[in-house]
Amino acid sequence: MWASQTTKTTLLENILGYFIAAEPSPILLVQPSVEMAQAWSKERFNATCRDTPALRELVTEQKSRTSENTIQLKTFPGGNLAIIGSNAPAGLAGRPRRVVLLDEVDRYPASAGSEGDPVALAIRRTESFWNSVVYLTSTPTNKGTSRIENEYEQTDRRMWFVKCHKCQHEQTLKWSNVLWEKDKPEKAYYQCDECEARWSDEDRVQAIRGGKWIATEAFNGKRGYFLNGIYSPFKSKRGFVSRLHQMAQEFLESKKAAKSS
Ligand SMILES: [Zn+2]
C-alpha cells in the first residue's frame, strides 16, 4: 500500500524483470483496464526492456505481425507475460500462471463483467503452482472500501522506520509531524517524534535512505509494505524550495479547494 510519487511502478518493473531473467515463469500482469494494459506495455515495459541489457536479449521486440510478441503477450525463454485489463473477463480466465502481479487494485471494478471479483479470478490461476507468487499494489482510495487497505491489514504490516539524526529514535514518518509557521509553507520542516528536533528536507531524505522495513504484526504467510507520501524520494517540482514545502503548499491548496466547493 504505497502513496503515489513513491516508487510503486519501478518496484513492479523490477519484480517483473527478476522473474523474466532469473526465474522464467508464466506471468500474468493485470492493469485496471485493457487500455491501461496496452499503454503500460508500450510505454513502461518496452522502455524497461530496451534499457536493461539482461532483458533486451530475452524479450525481442514486436517486429512483424507474425512475431511471437504482441502488445499484450510477451514471450521469453522459459515463459511468457500476459498483460491484461481487470475489466476483461476473458483475459482473467485461462492457462495457469505461476506469478500474478496486480497493479492499482483500488481501480479495479467490483466484478469483471459477470464473472466476479477480478482479483480472486486472477489469483485462482496460480492454484496448480506450489511456488506461486502473488503481488498486489495500489495507492489506497477510500478508507473502508479500499481493496489494498483490506489486503494490507491481513499481512505482517511492514513499515519503513527511520532514525532521527539528533536522538537516534526510530520512527515512521507521519503527516502530523510536517509543520510550518502560519502562512509560511516554504519553511516547512519535519519534527522528530521523540526529541522534537527540526529536520530539514535533506535530513528527511538522509533518514529515509538509512531506514529499514520492520514488521508491526506477526508473519502469517503474507508480507505487506506501507509507504505514505512523506517518504517520497523525489525532488520537489520547480517553484518549491523543498519537497516538504511542496507537500505543505499542496495541503493548503486542497484545503482551500474543499472550503470553496
Ligand atoms: Zn529526535
Tab-separated table of C-alpha atoms and ligand atoms in Angstrom:
chain	number	residue	atom	x	y	z
A	1	MET	CA	0.000	0.000	0.000
A	2	TRP	CA	2.021	2.914	-1.293
A	3	ALA	CA	1.261	6.555	-1.962
A	4	SER	CA	1.664	7.841	-5.485
A	5	GLN	CA	5.033	9.530	-6.128
A	6	THR	CA	6.926	6.938	-4.142
A	7	THR	CA	8.423	4.303	-6.473
A	8	LYS	CA	5.492	1.951	-6.948
A	9	THR	CA	5.754	1.345	-10.712
A	10	THR	CA	9.542	0.969	-10.567
A	11	LEU	CA	9.154	-1.746	-7.957
A	12	LEU	CA	6.695	-3.644	-10.168
A	13	GLU	CA	9.091	-3.408	-13.126
A	14	ASN	CA	11.947	-4.769	-11.008
A	15	ILE	CA	9.917	-7.746	-9.806
A	16	LEU	CA	8.912	-8.484	-13.380
A	17	GLY	CA	12.495	-8.139	-14.644
A	18	TYR	CA	13.719	-10.515	-11.946
A	19	PHE	CA	11.277	-13.259	-12.928
A	20	ILE	CA	11.934	-12.883	-16.666
A	21	ALA	CA	15.731	-13.054	-16.245
A	22	ALA	CA	16.258	-15.251	-13.189
A	23	GLU	CA	13.159	-17.430	-12.713
A	24	PRO	CA	11.352	-17.539	-16.059
A	25	SER	CA	7.722	-18.491	-15.487
A	26	PRO	CA	4.268	-17.937	-16.909
A	27	ILE	CA	3.422	-14.443	-15.608
A	28	LEU	CA	0.151	-12.508	-15.566
A	29	LEU	CA	0.141	-8.747	-15.118
A	30	VAL	CA	-3.232	-7.092	-14.552
A	31	GLN	CA	-3.882	-3.368	-15.050
A	32	PRO	CA	-7.246	-1.711	-14.232
A	33	SER	CA	-8.380	-1.642	-17.885
A	34	VAL	CA	-7.403	-3.080	-21.270
A	35	GLU	CA	-6.418	0.436	-22.431
A	36	MET	CA	-4.138	0.864	-19.407
A	37	ALA	CA	-2.644	-2.591	-20.012
A	38	GLN	CA	-1.753	-1.639	-23.589
A	39	ALA	CA	-0.389	1.765	-22.585
A	40	TRP	CA	1.707	0.180	-19.816
A	41	SER	CA	3.083	-2.378	-22.260
A	42	LYS	CA	4.049	0.241	-24.838
A	43	GLU	CA	5.365	2.935	-22.527
A	44	ARG	CA	6.788	1.160	-19.497
A	45	PHE	CA	7.522	-2.436	-20.433
A	46	ASN	CA	9.143	-1.694	-23.784
A	47	ALA	CA	11.327	1.025	-22.216
A	48	THR	CA	12.375	-1.285	-19.379
A	49	CYS	CA	13.395	-3.999	-21.851
A	50	ARG	CA	15.167	-1.542	-24.141
A	51	ASP	CA	17.230	-0.041	-21.299
A	52	THR	CA	18.071	-3.255	-19.430
A	53	PRO	CA	20.710	-5.381	-21.197
A	54	ALA	CA	19.717	-8.562	-19.328
A	55	LEU	CA	16.137	-8.214	-20.576
A	56	ARG	CA	16.847	-6.842	-24.055
A	57	GLU	CA	18.338	-10.172	-25.108
A	58	LEU	CA	15.432	-12.194	-23.760
A	59	VAL	CA	12.387	-10.217	-24.877
A	60	THR	CA	12.645	-9.458	-28.544
A	61	GLU	CA	10.678	-6.570	-29.913
A	62	GLN	CA	7.487	-6.891	-31.863
A	63	LYS	CA	8.695	-6.598	-35.442
A	64	SER	CA	6.005	-8.104	-37.613
A	65	ARG	CA	2.503	-9.457	-37.431
A	66	THR	CA	3.845	-12.957	-37.182
A	67	SER	CA	6.130	-12.051	-34.282
A	68	GLU	CA	5.612	-14.031	-31.097
A	69	ASN	CA	5.420	-10.800	-29.187
A	70	THR	CA	2.291	-8.647	-29.317
A	71	ILE	CA	1.321	-5.676	-27.143
A	72	GLN	CA	-0.427	-7.895	-24.622
A	73	LEU	CA	1.655	-11.051	-24.844
A	74	LYS	CA	5.443	-11.102	-24.449
A	75	THR	CA	7.435	-14.297	-24.759
A	76	PHE	CA	10.917	-15.042	-23.443
A	77	PRO	CA	12.884	-18.294	-22.972
A	78	GLY	CA	11.096	-20.393	-20.348
A	79	GLY	CA	7.961	-18.327	-20.006
A	80	ASN	CA	5.708	-15.551	-21.130
A	81	LEU	CA	3.977	-12.469	-19.831
A	82	ALA	CA	0.309	-11.719	-20.469
A	83	ILE	CA	-0.652	-8.088	-19.797
A	84	ILE	CA	-4.414	-7.765	-19.372
A	85	GLY	CA	-7.167	-5.456	-18.086
A	86	SER	CA	-9.168	-6.255	-14.919
A	87	ASN	CA	-12.346	-5.388	-16.830
A	88	ALA	CA	-11.814	-8.146	-19.440
A	89	PRO	CA	-13.057	-11.468	-18.016
A	90	ALA	CA	-11.649	-13.448	-20.977
A	91	GLY	CA	-8.110	-12.463	-20.030
A	92	LEU	CA	-8.590	-13.433	-16.395
A	93	ALA	CA	-9.635	-16.993	-17.138
A	94	GLY	CA	-7.206	-19.241	-18.918
A	95	ARG	CA	-3.914	-21.044	-18.514
A	96	PRO	CA	-2.207	-21.453	-15.130
A	97	ARG	CA	0.213	-18.715	-14.081
A	98	ARG	CA	2.954	-19.004	-11.504
A	99	VAL	CA	3.364	-15.259	-10.967
A	100	VAL	CA	0.387	-12.907	-10.785
A	101	LEU	CA	1.073	-9.168	-10.494
A	102	LEU	CA	-1.938	-6.949	-9.808
A	103	ASP	CA	-1.293	-3.230	-10.317
A	104	GLU	CA	-3.502	-0.423	-8.941
A	105	VAL	CA	-6.090	-2.828	-7.492
A	106	ASP	CA	-8.154	0.004	-5.979
A	107	ARG	CA	-9.124	0.992	-9.512
A	108	TYR	CA	-10.473	-2.452	-10.484
A	109	PRO	CA	-14.230	-2.930	-10.958
A	110	ALA	CA	-16.060	-4.976	-8.285
A	111	SER	CA	-16.754	-7.602	-10.953
A	112	ALA	CA	-15.085	-8.426	-14.280
A	113	GLY	CA	-18.180	-8.481	-16.495
A	114	SER	CA	-20.443	-11.015	-14.800
A	115	GLU	CA	-17.532	-13.302	-13.822
A	116	GLY	CA	-16.918	-11.934	-10.317
A	117	ASP	CA	-14.037	-10.329	-8.418
A	118	PRO	CA	-11.095	-9.839	-10.833
A	119	VAL	CA	-8.538	-10.227	-8.007
A	120	ALA	CA	-9.985	-13.603	-6.954
A	121	LEU	CA	-10.180	-14.725	-10.608
A	122	ALA	CA	-6.538	-13.836	-11.234
A	123	ILE	CA	-5.289	-15.488	-8.030
A	124	ARG	CA	-7.169	-18.692	-8.938
A	125	ARG	CA	-4.808	-19.047	-11.916
A	126	THR	CA	-1.884	-19.788	-9.544
A	127	GLU	CA	-3.542	-22.785	-7.856
A	128	SER	CA	-1.540	-25.501	-9.624
A	129	PHE	CA	1.850	-23.967	-8.638
A	130	TRP	CA	3.283	-24.796	-5.222
A	131	ASN	CA	5.741	-21.901	-5.573
A	132	SER	CA	3.342	-19.258	-6.858
A	133	VAL	CA	3.865	-15.563	-6.152
A	134	VAL	CA	1.014	-13.074	-5.929
A	135	TYR	CA	1.764	-9.360	-5.695
A	136	LEU	CA	-0.891	-6.687	-5.196
A	137	THR	CA	-0.132	-2.984	-5.239
A	138	SER	CA	-2.121	0.224	-5.160
A	139	THR	CA	-2.398	3.724	-3.901
A	140	PRO	CA	-5.291	3.468	-1.441
A	141	THR	CA	-8.508	5.245	-2.382
A	142	ASN	CA	-11.453	5.421	0.033
A	143	LYS	CA	-10.939	4.310	3.604
A	144	GLY	CA	-13.104	1.289	4.462
A	145	THR	CA	-13.720	0.204	0.852
A	146	SER	CA	-10.090	0.113	-0.289
A	147	ARG	CA	-9.004	-3.320	-1.584
A	148	ILE	CA	-5.335	-2.653	-0.857
A	149	GLU	CA	-6.059	-1.468	2.680
A	150	ASN	CA	-8.077	-4.615	3.298
A	151	GLU	CA	-5.230	-6.767	1.916
A	152	TYR	CA	-2.551	-4.878	3.870
A	153	GLU	CA	-4.441	-5.457	7.112
A	154	GLN	CA	-4.100	-9.229	6.593
A	155	THR	CA	-0.285	-9.058	6.367
A	156	ASP	CA	2.586	-8.537	8.814
A	157	ARG	CA	2.257	-4.771	8.127
A	158	ARG	CA	5.835	-3.707	7.479
A	159	MET	CA	6.607	-0.033	7.800
A	160	TRP	CA	9.778	1.864	6.877
A	161	PHE	CA	11.398	3.009	10.128
A	162	VAL	CA	13.876	5.870	10.045
A	163	LYS	CA	16.248	7.229	12.694
A	164	CYS	CA	16.400	10.804	13.947
A	165	HIS	CA	19.888	12.201	13.282
A	166	LYS	CA	19.790	14.016	16.651
A	167	CYS	CA	18.421	11.470	19.141
A	168	GLN	CA	18.624	8.224	17.070
A	169	HIS	CA	14.995	7.404	17.901
A	170	GLU	CA	13.490	5.022	15.314
A	171	GLN	CA	10.108	6.110	13.951
A	172	THR	CA	7.751	6.079	10.963
A	173	LEU	CA	7.032	9.302	9.078
A	174	LYS	CA	3.604	10.880	9.629
A	175	TRP	CA	1.824	13.837	8.141
A	176	SER	CA	1.067	15.250	11.646
A	177	ASN	CA	4.824	15.873	12.097
A	178	VAL	CA	5.142	18.009	8.953
A	179	LEU	CA	4.937	21.505	10.434
A	180	TRP	CA	5.324	25.115	9.369
A	181	GLU	CA	4.627	28.603	10.687
A	182	LYS	CA	1.264	30.019	9.645
A	183	ASP	CA	1.346	31.303	6.035
A	184	LYS	CA	4.959	30.155	5.588
A	185	PRO	CA	4.756	26.750	3.897
A	186	GLU	CA	8.215	27.377	2.395
A	187	LYS	CA	9.587	26.990	5.951
A	188	ALA	CA	8.068	23.505	6.361
A	189	TYR	CA	10.141	21.031	8.370
A	190	TYR	CA	9.766	17.551	9.803
A	191	GLN	CA	9.632	17.250	13.578
A	192	CYS	CA	11.113	14.224	15.371
A	193	ASP	CA	8.506	12.265	17.323
A	194	GLU	CA	10.842	11.916	20.295
A	195	CYS	CA	13.172	14.914	20.732
A	196	GLU	CA	11.218	17.397	18.559
A	197	ALA	CA	14.332	18.265	16.574
A	198	ARG	CA	13.526	20.030	13.305
A	199	TRP	CA	14.626	18.032	10.275
A	200	SER	CA	15.350	19.815	7.029
A	201	ASP	CA	14.268	18.154	3.782
A	202	GLU	CA	17.844	16.833	3.376
A	203	ASP	CA	17.652	15.344	6.898
A	204	ARG	CA	14.393	13.647	5.916
A	205	VAL	CA	15.863	12.137	2.730
A	206	GLN	CA	19.011	11.029	4.609
A	207	ALA	CA	16.872	9.384	7.291
A	208	ILE	CA	14.805	7.560	4.631
A	209	ARG	CA	17.984	6.308	2.919
A	210	GLY	CA	19.232	4.812	6.184
A	211	GLY	CA	15.891	3.278	7.166
A	212	LYS	CA	14.630	-0.280	7.185
A	213	TRP	CA	11.417	-2.343	6.977
A	214	ILE	CA	10.117	-3.551	10.330
A	215	ALA	CA	7.040	-5.773	10.635
A	216	THR	CA	4.479	-4.459	13.121
A	217	GLU	CA	2.414	-7.699	13.226
A	218	ALA	CA	3.317	-11.406	13.340
A	219	PHE	CA	4.112	-13.058	9.976
A	220	ASN	CA	1.267	-15.232	8.697
A	221	GLY	CA	2.436	-16.018	5.173
A	222	LYS	CA	1.754	-12.583	3.652
A	223	ARG	CA	4.160	-9.660	3.689
A	224	GLY	CA	2.737	-6.165	3.490
A	225	TYR	CA	4.569	-2.908	2.890
A	226	PHE	CA	3.268	0.576	3.629
A	227	LEU	CA	4.614	3.917	2.433
A	228	ASN	CA	2.843	7.268	2.594
A	229	GLY	CA	3.675	10.349	0.516
A	230	ILE	CA	6.093	11.733	3.134
A	231	TYR	CA	8.527	9.016	2.040
A	232	SER	CA	8.737	10.402	-1.489
A	233	PRO	CA	12.424	10.359	-2.507
A	234	PHE	CA	11.880	12.668	-5.463
A	235	LYS	CA	12.969	16.301	-5.678
A	236	SER	CA	10.294	18.980	-5.448
A	237	LYS	CA	8.704	20.460	-8.530
A	238	ARG	CA	10.028	23.737	-9.869
A	239	GLY	CA	8.956	26.706	-7.747
A	240	PHE	CA	9.291	24.995	-4.373
A	241	VAL	CA	12.295	25.248	-2.076
A	242	SER	CA	11.878	21.640	-0.882
A	243	ARG	CA	9.644	18.581	-1.091
A	244	LEU	CA	8.287	19.460	2.376
A	245	HIS	CA	7.392	22.933	1.041
A	246	GLN	CA	5.554	21.302	-1.865
A	247	MET	CA	3.670	18.941	0.486
A	248	ALA	CA	2.630	21.852	2.743
A	249	GLN	CA	1.570	24.010	-0.211
A	250	GLU	CA	-0.447	21.205	-1.824
A	251	PHE	CA	-2.149	20.544	1.524
A	252	LEU	CA	-3.113	24.231	1.884
A	253	GLU	CA	-4.440	24.333	-1.685
A	254	SER	CA	-6.561	21.219	-1.281
A	255	LYS	CA	-7.964	22.644	1.968
A	256	LYS	CA	-8.818	25.891	0.194
A	257	ALA	CA	-10.460	23.979	-2.690
A	258	ALA	CA	-12.522	21.915	-0.224
A	259	LYS	CA	-13.712	25.116	1.509
A	260	SER	CA	-14.798	26.859	-1.689
A	261	SER	CA	-16.687	23.866	-3.090
B	1	ZN	ZN	14.973	13.019	17.627
